[in-house]
Tab-separated table of C-alpha atoms in Angstrom:
chain	number	residue	atom	x	y	z
T	1058	MET	CA	-1.903	12.443	-14.498
T	1059	MET	CA	-3.390	13.493	-11.146
T	1060	ASN	CA	-1.352	16.696	-11.170
T	1061	ASN	CA	-2.629	17.547	-14.642
T	1062	SER	CA	-6.191	16.868	-13.575
T	1063	LYS	CA	-5.812	19.071	-10.476
T	1064	ARG	CA	-4.273	21.877	-12.511
T	1065	GLU	CA	-7.025	21.796	-15.139
T	1066	PHE	CA	-9.637	21.564	-12.402
T	1067	HIS	CA	-8.292	24.635	-10.622
T	1068	GLN	CA	-7.997	26.669	-13.821
T	1069	MET	CA	-11.515	25.897	-14.981
T	1070	PHE	CA	-13.180	26.394	-11.598
T	1071	GLU	CA	-11.344	29.640	-10.903
T	1072	ARG	CA	-12.373	30.954	-14.305
T	1073	THR	CA	-15.952	29.718	-14.017
T	1074	TYR	CA	-16.834	30.258	-10.369
T	1075	GLY	CA	-14.338	32.951	-9.373
T	1076	LYS	CA	-14.212	33.921	-5.698
T	1077	ILE	CA	-16.897	31.432	-4.741
T	1078	TYR	CA	-14.540	28.632	-5.756
T	1079	LEU	CA	-11.455	30.212	-4.183
T	1080	GLN	CA	-13.271	30.618	-0.870
T	1081	ASN	CA	-14.116	26.893	-0.892
T	1082	ALA	CA	-11.075	25.527	-2.738
T	1083	GLU	CA	-9.996	23.355	0.205
T	1084	VAL	CA	-13.048	21.125	-0.340
T	1085	PHE	CA	-11.773	20.123	-3.763
T	1086	SER	CA	-8.128	20.053	-2.690
T	1087	ASP	CA	-8.984	17.638	0.117
T	1088	PHE	CA	-10.893	15.475	-2.350
T	1089	PHE	CA	-7.884	15.100	-4.655
T	1090	SER	CA	-5.645	14.445	-1.648
T	1091	GLU	CA	-7.917	11.602	-0.567
T	1092	LEU	CA	-7.736	10.045	-4.039
T	1093	GLU	CA	-3.935	10.222	-3.966
T	1094	THR	CA	-3.829	8.804	-0.434
T	1095	TYR	CA	-5.922	5.852	-1.520
T	1096	TYR	CA	-3.623	5.028	-4.409
T	1097	LYS	CA	-0.411	5.441	-2.413
T	1098	LYS	CA	-1.436	3.809	0.869
T	1099	GLY	CA	-4.887	2.309	0.526
T	1100	THR	CA	-5.851	3.700	3.936
T	1101	VAL	CA	-9.140	5.276	2.817
T	1102	ARG	CA	-12.330	3.817	1.392
T	1103	LEU	CA	-13.270	5.454	-1.878
T	1104	SER	CA	-16.988	5.089	-1.247
T	1105	ASP	CA	-16.586	7.016	2.025
T	1106	THR	CA	-14.410	9.595	0.268
T	1107	MET	CA	-17.095	10.251	-2.346
T	1108	ASP	CA	-19.877	10.465	0.250
T	1109	THR	CA	-17.875	12.894	2.371
T	1110	PHE	CA	-16.930	15.083	-0.585
T	1111	PHE	CA	-20.461	15.498	-1.919
T	1112	SER	CA	-21.859	15.955	1.588
T	1113	ILE	CA	-19.479	18.856	2.266
T	1114	LEU	CA	-20.040	20.262	-1.226
T	1115	TYR	CA	-23.781	20.054	-0.622
T	1116	GLN	CA	-23.472	22.084	2.587
T	1117	ARG	CA	-21.242	24.688	0.953
T	1118	MET	CA	-23.525	25.007	-2.072
T	1119	PHE	CA	-26.581	25.297	0.132
T	1120	THR	CA	-25.043	28.169	2.090
T	1121	VAL	CA	-23.932	29.903	-1.136
T	1122	ILE	CA	-27.372	29.652	-2.720
T	1123	ASN	CA	-28.971	30.817	0.523
T	1124	ALA	CA	-26.416	33.485	1.378
T	1125	GLN	CA	-29.114	35.712	2.873
T	1126	TYR	CA	-29.386	33.314	5.834
T	1127	THR	CA	-27.035	32.210	8.584
T	1128	PHE	CA	-26.655	28.512	9.470
T	1129	ASP	CA	-25.219	26.847	12.557
T	1130	ASP	CA	-23.636	23.373	12.629
T	1131	LYS	CA	-26.837	21.723	13.809
T	1132	TYR	CA	-28.811	23.125	10.890
T	1133	LEU	CA	-26.144	22.073	8.373
T	1134	GLU	CA	-26.184	18.592	9.872
T	1135	CYS	CA	-29.917	18.482	9.229
T	1136	VAL	CA	-29.254	19.607	5.652
T	1137	SER	CA	-26.791	16.738	5.164
T	1138	ASP	CA	-29.202	14.204	6.635
T	1139	HIS	CA	-31.638	14.892	3.789
T	1140	MET	CA	-29.083	14.904	0.961
T	1141	THR	CA	-29.872	11.376	-0.254
T	1142	GLU	CA	-33.562	12.211	-0.312
T	1143	MET	CA	-33.090	15.525	-2.129
T	1144	LYS	CA	-30.530	14.359	-4.715
T	1145	PRO	CA	-29.377	17.939	-5.313
T	1146	PHE	CA	-26.580	16.859	-7.678
T	1147	GLY	CA	-28.731	14.545	-9.769
T	1148	ASP	CA	-27.179	11.174	-10.585
T	1149	VAL	CA	-23.631	12.563	-10.902
T	1150	PRO	CA	-22.435	11.416	-7.431
T	1151	HIS	CA	-23.680	7.875	-8.053
T	1152	LYS	CA	-22.192	7.529	-11.543
T	1153	LEU	CA	-18.932	9.290	-10.718
T	1154	GLY	CA	-18.565	7.264	-7.522
T	1155	ILE	CA	-18.857	3.990	-9.426
T	1156	GLN	CA	-16.424	5.109	-12.130
T	1157	LEU	CA	-13.803	6.386	-9.682
T	1158	ARG	CA	-14.066	3.378	-7.401
T	1159	ARG	CA	-13.747	0.846	-10.209
T	1160	SER	CA	-10.852	2.554	-11.957
T	1161	PHE	CA	-8.840	3.465	-8.849
T	1162	VAL	CA	-9.381	0.098	-7.157
T	1163	ALA	CA	-8.486	-1.840	-10.307
T	1164	THR	CA	-5.396	0.285	-11.031
T	1165	ARG	CA	-4.059	0.068	-7.490
T	1166	THR	CA	-4.814	-3.651	-7.143
T	1167	PHE	CA	-3.113	-4.283	-10.496
T	1168	TYR	CA	-0.007	-2.362	-9.447
T	1169	LYS	CA	0.233	-3.817	-5.932
T	1170	SER	CA	-0.336	-7.343	-7.227
T	1171	LEU	CA	2.544	-6.967	-9.685
T	1172	VAL	CA	4.847	-5.845	-6.889
T	1173	LYS	CA	3.791	-8.537	-4.432
T	1174	GLY	CA	3.702	-11.204	-7.146
T	1175	ALA	CA	7.292	-10.377	-8.101
T	1176	ASP	CA	8.220	-10.598	-4.408
T	1177	ALA	CA	6.639	-14.056	-4.220
T	1178	ALA	CA	8.624	-15.234	-7.256
T	1179	ASN	CA	11.781	-13.792	-5.726
T	1180	ASN	CA	11.097	-15.473	-2.389
T	1181	LEU	CA	10.592	-18.818	-4.087
T	1182	ALA	CA	14.185	-18.605	-5.306
T	1183	ASN	CA	15.199	-18.973	-1.651
T	1184	LEU	CA	14.133	-22.609	-1.681
T	1185	GLY	CA	17.502	-24.287	-1.314
T	1186	VAL	CA	18.847	-27.499	-2.827
T	1187	ASP	CA	18.287	-30.442	-0.474
T	1188	GLU	CA	20.538	-33.466	0.064
T	1189	GLU	CA	18.547	-35.691	-2.283
T	1190	CYS	CA	18.911	-33.237	-5.155
T	1191	TYR	CA	22.594	-32.799	-4.332
T	1192	ARG	CA	23.256	-36.531	-4.634
T	1193	GLU	CA	21.113	-37.210	-7.696
T	1194	SER	CA	22.262	-34.206	-9.702
T	1195	THR	CA	25.908	-35.043	-8.967
T	1196	LYS	CA	25.318	-38.614	-10.086
T	1197	MET	CA	23.551	-37.435	-13.249
T	1198	ARG	CA	26.193	-34.906	-14.242
T	1199	TYR	CA	29.517	-36.447	-13.233
T	1200	CYS	CA	29.279	-40.205	-12.727
T	1201	GLY	CA	29.405	-40.819	-16.477
T	1202	ALA	CA	32.806	-39.120	-16.628
T	1203	CYS	CA	34.015	-41.162	-13.645
T	1204	LYS	CA	33.145	-44.365	-15.525
T	1205	ALA	CA	35.172	-43.436	-18.587
T	1206	GLU	CA	32.142	-42.102	-20.469
T	1207	ASN	CA	33.643	-38.626	-20.647
T	1208	GLY	CA	31.771	-36.246	-22.941
T	1209	ILE	CA	28.556	-38.244	-22.911
T	1210	GLY	CA	25.733	-36.300	-21.350
T	1211	PRO	CA	22.777	-37.642	-19.382
T	1212	CYS	CA	19.722	-38.912	-21.227
T	1213	PRO	CA	17.043	-36.236	-21.703
T	1214	THR	CA	14.407	-38.058	-19.654
T	1215	TYR	CA	16.962	-38.862	-16.958
T	1216	CYS	CA	17.857	-35.171	-16.707
T	1217	SER	CA	14.260	-33.940	-16.657
T	1218	ASN	CA	13.207	-36.526	-14.053
T	1219	THR	CA	16.132	-35.578	-11.838
T	1220	MET	CA	15.412	-31.882	-12.127
T	1221	GLN	CA	11.708	-32.381	-11.472
T	1222	THR	CA	12.737	-33.924	-8.171
T	1223	CYS	CA	15.054	-30.988	-7.461
T	1224	TYR	CA	12.395	-28.410	-8.392
T	1225	ARG	CA	9.420	-30.279	-6.951
T	1226	TYR	CA	8.438	-27.340	-4.727
T	1227	HIS	CA	8.644	-24.907	-7.621
T	1228	THR	CA	6.516	-27.033	-9.977
T	1229	GLU	CA	3.956	-27.384	-7.182
T	1230	PHE	CA	3.605	-23.593	-7.378
T	1231	SER	CA	2.652	-23.684	-11.072
T	1232	THR	CA	-1.145	-23.827	-10.820
T	1233	ILE	CA	-1.256	-21.049	-8.220
T	1234	TRP	CA	0.961	-18.848	-10.381
T	1235	ASP	CA	-1.045	-19.488	-13.550
T	1236	ASN	CA	-4.278	-18.519	-11.775
T	1237	PHE	CA	-2.574	-15.315	-10.641
T	1238	VAL	CA	-1.432	-14.576	-14.210
T	1239	ASP	CA	-4.977	-15.064	-15.531
T	1240	ALA	CA	-6.335	-12.683	-12.890
T	1241	ILE	CA	-3.708	-10.030	-13.723
T	1242	ASP	CA	-4.535	-10.354	-17.414
T	1243	LYS	CA	-8.267	-9.890	-16.869
T	1244	VAL	CA	-7.826	-6.797	-14.708
T	1245	GLY	CA	-5.434	-5.454	-17.356
T	1246	ASP	CA	-8.223	-5.819	-19.918
T	1247	ARG	CA	-10.503	-3.798	-17.663
T	1248	LEU	CA	-7.873	-1.060	-17.311
T	1249	LEU	CA	-7.660	-0.809	-21.087
T	1250	GLY	CA	-11.450	-0.659	-21.330
T	1251	PRO	CA	-14.210	0.466	-18.951
T	1252	TYR	CA	-11.902	0.956	-15.940
T	1253	ASN	CA	-9.415	3.176	-17.768
T	1254	ILE	CA	-8.304	5.574	-15.036
T	1255	GLU	CA	-7.239	8.298	-17.476
T	1256	VAL	CA	-10.713	8.447	-19.002
T	1257	VAL	CA	-12.212	8.863	-15.515
T	1258	VAL	CA	-9.726	11.314	-13.973
T	1259	GLU	CA	-9.210	13.686	-16.905
T	1260	PRO	CA	-12.796	15.063	-17.028
T	1261	LEU	CA	-13.296	15.310	-13.248
T	1262	ASN	CA	-13.686	19.080	-13.535
T	1263	ILE	CA	-16.504	18.689	-16.069
T	1264	LYS	CA	-18.371	16.075	-14.042
T	1265	ILE	CA	-18.169	17.924	-10.728
T	1266	SER	CA	-19.182	21.157	-12.455
T	1267	GLU	CA	-22.152	19.308	-13.924
T	1268	ALA	CA	-23.149	18.253	-10.404
T	1269	ILE	CA	-22.930	21.863	-9.213
T	1270	MET	CA	-25.064	23.084	-12.107
T	1271	ASN	CA	-27.674	20.423	-11.330
T	1272	PHE	CA	-27.867	21.813	-7.815
T	1273	GLN	CA	-28.099	25.374	-9.132
T	1274	GLU	CA	-31.041	24.488	-11.343
T	1275	SER	CA	-32.966	22.855	-8.503
T	1276	GLY	CA	-31.595	25.086	-5.740
T	1277	THR	CA	-34.832	26.939	-4.978
T	1278	GLU	CA	-36.884	23.752	-4.846
T	1279	VAL	CA	-34.311	21.971	-2.671
T	1280	SER	CA	-34.081	24.951	-0.325
T	1281	GLN	CA	-37.845	25.077	0.207
T	1282	LYS	CA	-37.926	21.368	1.040
T	1283	ILE	CA	-35.081	21.820	3.501
T	1284	TYR	CA	-36.884	24.739	5.161
T	1285	SER	CA	-39.911	22.527	5.673
T	1286	LYS	CA	-37.833	19.758	7.255
T	1287	CYS	CA	-35.157	21.672	9.161
T	1288	GLY	CA	-36.999	24.918	9.874
T	1289	LYS	CA	-36.678	28.444	8.555
T	1290	PRO	CA	-33.105	29.726	9.011
T	1291	THR	CA	-32.186	33.066	10.550
T	1292	THR	CA	-31.953	35.964	8.105
T	1293	LEU	CA	-28.556	37.592	7.799
T	1294	THR	CA	-28.504	41.276	6.871
T	1295	ARG	CA	-25.366	42.423	5.052
T	1296	PRO	CA	-26.065	45.799	3.383
T	1297	LYS	CA	-22.420	46.349	2.417
T	1298	ARG	CA	-22.428	43.303	0.152
T	1299	LYS	CA	-24.926	44.990	-2.194
T	1300	ALA	CA	-22.340	47.561	-3.226
T	1301	ASP	CA	-20.353	44.934	-5.148
T	1302	PRO	CA	-22.767	42.915	-7.293
T	1303	LYS	CA	-19.911	41.217	-9.151
T	1304	ASP	CA	-18.743	39.512	-5.980
T	1305	SER	CA	-22.242	38.757	-4.699
T	1306	THR	CA	-22.994	35.139	-3.925
T	1307	ASP	CA	-26.699	35.686	-4.581
T	1308	ASN	CA	-26.260	35.324	-8.331
T	1309	PRO	CA	-23.556	32.791	-9.191
T	1310	ASP	CA	-25.591	31.376	-12.081
T	1311	MET	CA	-24.377	34.041	-14.499
T	1312	GLU	CA	-20.768	32.869	-14.547
T	1313	ILE	CA	-21.565	29.162	-14.652
T	1314	LYS	CA	-24.023	29.238	-17.506
T	1315	VAL	CA	-21.718	31.303	-19.702
T	1316	GLU	CA	-18.502	29.334	-19.180
T	1317	GLN	CA	-19.593	25.729	-18.802
T	1318	PRO	CA	-20.669	24.901	-22.377
T	1319	LYS	CA	-17.438	26.407	-23.673
T	1320	VAL	CA	-15.287	24.161	-21.514
T	1321	GLN	CA	-17.339	21.081	-22.333
T	1322	GLY	CA	-16.871	21.688	-26.034
T	1323	LYS	CA	-13.127	21.941	-25.614
T	1324	LYS	CA	-12.954	18.714	-23.654
T	1325	LYS	CA	-15.175	16.884	-26.106
T	1326	ASN	CA	-12.966	17.767	-29.049
T	1327	LYS	CA	-9.889	16.683	-27.114
T	1328	LYS	CA	-11.323	13.285	-26.274
T	1329	VAL	CA	-12.356	12.640	-29.871
T	1330	THR	CA	-8.922	13.277	-31.367
T	1331	GLU	CA	-6.486	11.837	-28.817
T	1332	PRO	CA	-7.490	8.156	-28.554
T	1333	VAL	CA	-7.874	7.802	-32.334
T	1334	ASP	CA	-4.292	8.780	-33.137
T	1335	ASN	CA	-2.334	6.769	-30.600
T	1336	LYS	CA	-2.468	5.028	-27.246
T	1337	SER	CA	-1.449	6.801	-24.085
T	1338	ILE	CA	1.780	5.905	-22.303
T	1339	LEU	CA	-0.174	4.218	-19.527
T	1340	GLU	CA	-2.118	2.078	-21.996
T	1341	LYS	CA	1.112	1.001	-23.693
T	1342	ILE	CA	2.671	0.041	-20.360
T	1343	ILE	CA	-0.356	-1.981	-19.290
T	1344	GLY	CA	-0.434	-3.750	-22.656
T	1345	ASP	CA	3.269	-4.554	-22.345
T	1346	ILE	CA	2.792	-5.906	-18.830
T	1347	LYS	CA	-0.113	-8.077	-19.929
T	1348	GLN	CA	1.956	-9.701	-22.660
T	1349	LYS	CA	5.062	-10.209	-20.529
T	1350	ILE	CA	3.247	-11.767	-17.620
T	1351	LYS	CA	1.166	-14.009	-19.913
T	1352	ASP	CA	4.457	-15.361	-21.230
T	1353	THR	CA	5.234	-16.679	-17.731
T	1354	LYS	CA	2.322	-19.125	-17.712
T	1355	GLN	CA	3.562	-22.674	-17.026
T	1356	PHE	CA	6.989	-21.243	-16.248
T	1357	TRP	CA	7.232	-23.162	-12.970
T	1358	LEU	CA	5.954	-26.386	-14.521
T	1359	ASN	CA	8.524	-26.220	-17.319
T	1360	LEU	CA	11.409	-25.114	-15.109
T	1361	PRO	CA	13.098	-28.575	-14.991
T	1362	TYR	CA	13.013	-28.809	-18.790
T	1363	GLN	CA	14.348	-25.288	-19.183
T	1364	TYR	CA	17.285	-26.198	-16.991
T	1365	CYS	CA	18.034	-29.361	-18.965
T	1366	ASN	CA	17.755	-27.453	-22.245
T	1367	ASN	CA	20.511	-25.149	-21.042
T	1368	LEU	CA	22.906	-27.861	-19.964
T	1369	SER	CA	25.950	-28.117	-22.223
T	1370	LEU	CA	25.667	-31.637	-23.606
T	1371	HIS	CA	27.283	-32.772	-26.815
T	1372	SER	CA	25.814	-36.074	-27.882
T	1373	ASN	CA	23.389	-36.245	-30.795
T	1374	LYS	CA	19.889	-35.344	-29.643
T	1375	ASN	CA	18.305	-38.071	-31.769
T	1376	ASP	CA	20.575	-40.820	-30.457
T	1377	THR	CA	18.893	-41.597	-27.142
T	1378	SER	CA	20.763	-44.927	-26.908
T	1379	GLN	CA	24.090	-43.113	-26.584
T	1380	CYS	CA	23.520	-41.196	-23.367
T	1381	TRP	CA	24.277	-41.629	-19.686
T	1382	ASN	CA	21.298	-43.267	-17.942
T	1383	GLY	CA	22.688	-43.146	-14.419
T	1384	THR	CA	24.414	-46.519	-14.457
T	1385	ALA	CA	25.801	-47.023	-17.957
T	1386	LEU	CA	25.800	-45.816	-21.546
T	1387	GLY	CA	22.436	-46.661	-23.082
T	1388	THR	CA	18.769	-45.769	-22.940
T	1389	TYR	CA	16.820	-44.442	-19.978
T	1390	GLU	CA	13.412	-46.045	-19.529
T	1391	LYS	CA	12.523	-45.323	-15.915
T	1392	SER	CA	9.389	-43.317	-15.231
T	1393	LEU	CA	9.334	-40.396	-12.857
T	1394	GLN	CA	8.824	-41.498	-9.280
T	1395	LYS	CA	6.395	-39.389	-7.304
T	1396	SER	CA	8.516	-37.618	-4.717
T	1397	ASN	CA	7.333	-36.566	-1.299
T	1398	ILE	CA	6.610	-32.840	-1.366
T	1399	GLY	CA	6.630	-32.474	2.383
T	1400	ASP	CA	6.029	-29.182	4.134
T	1401	SER	CA	7.826	-26.028	3.046
T	1402	PRO	CA	7.173	-22.810	5.002
T	1403	ILE	CA	8.576	-20.732	2.118
T	1404	LEU	CA	6.303	-22.397	-0.445
T	1405	ASN	CA	3.277	-22.196	1.842
T	1406	ALA	CA	3.837	-18.473	2.404
T	1407	GLN	CA	4.028	-17.733	-1.332
T	1408	VAL	CA	0.957	-19.861	-2.076
T	1409	TYR	CA	-0.956	-17.955	0.604
T	1410	THR	CA	0.219	-14.625	-0.837
T	1411	LEU	CA	-0.679	-15.481	-4.432
T	1412	GLN	CA	-4.084	-16.882	-3.515
T	1413	GLY	CA	-4.880	-13.689	-1.609
T	1414	LEU	CA	-3.748	-11.511	-4.520
T	1415	THR	CA	-5.766	-13.562	-7.004
T	1416	ASP	CA	-8.884	-13.133	-4.888
T	1417	LYS	CA	-8.349	-9.361	-4.689
T	1418	LEU	CA	-7.797	-9.163	-8.443
T	1419	ARG	CA	-11.044	-11.007	-9.068
T	1420	LYS	CA	-12.893	-8.545	-6.839
T	1421	ALA	CA	-11.280	-5.607	-8.644
T	1422	PHE	CA	-12.281	-7.162	-11.980
T	1423	GLN	CA	-15.890	-7.294	-10.772
T	1424	GLY	CA	-15.791	-3.644	-9.697
T	1425	GLN	CA	-15.853	-4.360	-5.969
T	1426	GLU	CA	-13.946	-2.339	-3.404
T	1427	VAL	CA	-10.696	-4.018	-2.351
T	1428	GLU	CA	-8.910	-3.419	0.921
T	1429	MET	CA	-5.198	-3.504	0.199
T	1430	VAL	CA	-3.435	-1.356	2.772
T	1431	ASP	CA	0.184	-0.615	1.883
T	1432	ASP	CA	2.346	-2.404	4.435
T	1433	THR	CA	5.486	-2.218	2.279
T	1434	GLU	CA	5.756	1.523	1.676
T	1435	GLU	CA	9.432	1.692	2.609
T	1436	SER	CA	10.485	-1.186	0.357
T	1437	LEU	CA	8.530	0.232	-2.593
T	1438	ALA	CA	9.730	3.798	-2.281
T	1439	GLY	CA	12.136	3.485	-5.194
T	1440	SER	CA	10.309	0.895	-7.233
T	1441	GLY	CA	9.890	3.143	-10.245
T	1442	SER	CA	13.561	3.877	-10.848
T	1443	GLY	CA	14.952	0.542	-11.972
T	1444	SER	CA	14.291	-2.788	-13.632
T	1445	GLY	CA	13.877	-4.743	-10.437
T	1446	ASP	CA	16.975	-6.885	-11.102
T	1447	GLY	CA	18.895	-5.681	-8.063
T	1448	ASP	CA	17.360	-8.090	-5.586
T	1449	PHE	CA	18.396	-11.030	-7.739
T	1450	GLU	CA	21.930	-9.769	-8.152
T	1451	THR	CA	22.318	-9.981	-4.396
T	1452	GLY	CA	21.055	-13.543	-4.572
T	1453	GLU	CA	23.754	-14.445	-7.111
T	1454	GLU	CA	26.511	-13.211	-4.812
T	1455	GLU	CA	25.116	-15.192	-1.913
T	1456	GLU	CA	24.704	-18.417	-3.837
T	1457	GLU	CA	28.409	-18.488	-4.747
T	1458	GLU	CA	29.155	-18.947	-1.064
T	1459	GLN	CA	26.859	-21.972	-0.666
T	1460	SER	CA	28.847	-25.181	-0.657
T	1461	ARG	CA	25.840	-27.313	-1.576
T	1462	ASP	CA	25.049	-25.383	-4.758
T	1463	LEU	CA	26.735	-27.174	-7.638
T	1464	ASP	CA	28.303	-25.843	-10.836
T	1465	PHE	CA	26.956	-28.250	-13.411
T	1466	ASN	CA	28.396	-26.645	-16.543
T	1467	GLN	CA	31.925	-25.682	-15.583
T	1468	GLY	CA	34.231	-26.416	-18.502
T	1469	VAL	CA	31.459	-27.887	-20.636
T	1470	GLU	CA	30.344	-26.763	-24.095
T	1471	ASN	CA	27.461	-24.456	-25.016
T	1472	ALA	CA	23.878	-25.585	-25.567
T	1473	LEU	CA	20.943	-24.494	-27.679
T	1474	PRO	CA	17.819	-24.067	-25.526
T	1475	THR	CA	14.414	-24.739	-27.010
T	1476	SER	CA	11.555	-23.408	-24.947
T	1477	PRO	CA	7.910	-24.401	-25.301
T	1478	SER	CA	5.271	-21.935	-26.338
T	1479	PRO	CA	3.766	-20.099	-23.356
T	1480	GLY	CA	0.478	-21.966	-23.605
T	1481	SER	CA	1.940	-25.385	-24.374
T	1482	THR	CA	1.445	-28.296	-21.984
T	1483	LYS	CA	3.988	-30.477	-23.768
T	1484	ALA	CA	7.298	-31.066	-22.025
T	1485	PRO	CA	10.086	-29.170	-23.793
T	1486	GLU	CA	12.554	-31.259	-25.734
T	1487	VAL	CA	16.027	-31.454	-24.236
T	1488	VAL	CA	18.403	-30.503	-27.040
T	1489	ARG	CA	22.047	-31.521	-26.991
T	1490	VAL	CA	24.526	-30.150	-29.547
T	1491	SER	CA	28.264	-30.018	-29.963
T	1492	SER	CA	30.242	-26.853	-29.364
T	1493	SER	CA	33.737	-25.895	-28.286
T	1494	ALA	CA	32.699	-22.629	-26.655
T	1495	ASN	CA	32.781	-22.258	-22.892
T	1496	ILE	CA	29.849	-20.647	-21.094
T	1497	HIS	CA	29.214	-19.162	-17.683
T	1498	THR	CA	28.659	-21.611	-14.879
T	1499	MET	CA	25.041	-22.634	-14.359
T	1500	SER	CA	24.257	-23.710	-10.819
T	1501	LEU	CA	20.747	-24.659	-9.761
T	1502	THR	CA	20.211	-21.405	-7.910
T	1503	ARG	CA	21.761	-19.301	-10.665
T	1504	ALA	CA	19.585	-21.063	-13.228
T	1505	LEU	CA	16.476	-20.311	-11.221
T	1506	ILE	CA	17.492	-16.668	-10.831
T	1507	GLN	CA	18.204	-16.328	-14.554
T	1508	TYR	CA	14.776	-17.666	-15.496
T	1509	LEU	CA	13.070	-15.512	-12.877
T	1510	LEU	CA	14.403	-12.197	-14.180
T	1511	PRO	CA	11.729	-11.755	-16.889
T	1512	MET	CA	9.072	-12.233	-14.217
T	1513	VAL	CA	10.211	-9.400	-11.976
T	1514	LEU	CA	7.645	-6.746	-12.836
T	1515	VAL	CA	8.271	-4.260	-10.022
T	1516	TRP	CA	9.551	-1.701	-12.520
T	1517	PHE	CA	6.282	-1.824	-14.427
T	1518	GLY	CA	4.342	-1.207	-11.230
T	1519	GLY	CA	6.619	1.739	-10.524
T	1520	ALA	CA	6.028	3.061	-14.016
T	1521	ILE	CA	2.281	3.070	-13.384
T	1522	THR	CA	2.807	4.926	-10.115
T	1523	ASN	CA	4.931	7.606	-11.760
T	1524	LEU	CA	2.217	8.323	-14.312
T	1525	LEU	CA	-0.513	8.902	-11.717
């Protein structure tokens, strides 16, 4: 997208302004480079970038309009000091600055938050199984078989209570994650509406040309005011320049006034037809991301129930009196005991990360400038080329070597999972059905990894990057 905008910018300005543009092309090239640097690294402030660009453009335009004079650095500094007062470009710098800042900040914050949010979810999978979970889950899954109750699975409530104890750190993360999801969704709405970066970047050539024409129209008046404030400049005599009126900088208005309306008409027609027919690729990707990440709301809260739904149990789901309750065959009537959360450095780090991202997303939603310097450039270098599953595959290989990570489903029949709706606050029902089919082993860590895969959105962030 940026490359297309630069190419169209160069073609239009070369055609419209000719040698004047080519002699000052580095001003515009540097401007585009600064925009790209912001998106890739976040090491520049867009407000400063806009101020610098229009300040330099103001100086260059002033010298072009007043080509009969010579100016030293001190005089040009005086010219710049009065730019805000003169407003040579009209309101274009102010409006364009707001549009660029909002769209670029929101797009970059959206992308970086997806990447870092996926990292936080991945890191949370590193929370290991403690001794208490090891004992209770073993008792829940195997003690019934040891007491001659072979084939009878644990009671649904017994299973969910046990797994809530095992996943107590993960469920504690639920509110923080849901707030993050809401913030991502709201910024996504902005990117599909007023902060749409394509709508801002595509007509950059038109808007900057409009600013230049504003200066051309008021050039004489602005120059006289500058003379009164900065002094009369030294006259430069260049008789040889008069021999080539086509290249003269004394009359650039001719080219601009002829070409500009023609280009504007072309752009206007393009913008009327394109959005009506279909959405852009970037809009489709953002819409897809919004839906996928909204589906992860209450994921952490429902994680224990998801695990129990996927256990291979083969007693009738409606017969709660014929299930293993931890001591015998019967009903399970114990309520969940509040377990001690304790301190977890891994959990604390992810909570801190998500809270920071949520705050930045809220600022981006409000159109504020967000400082988000890229400190993970190396790890993100290839983020656009895959689905993001690779990191979790490594985790699966490692978890097979952990002696404390149990296989709960080895040699047991298949199960039908029933998941709650994304917005539901009701605990999912644990479904137990009969089947003779064997399934892959489902350890606690592997279960967590399997459920996490839909949440890894690094690829989507990479897709956004590749389009810009």
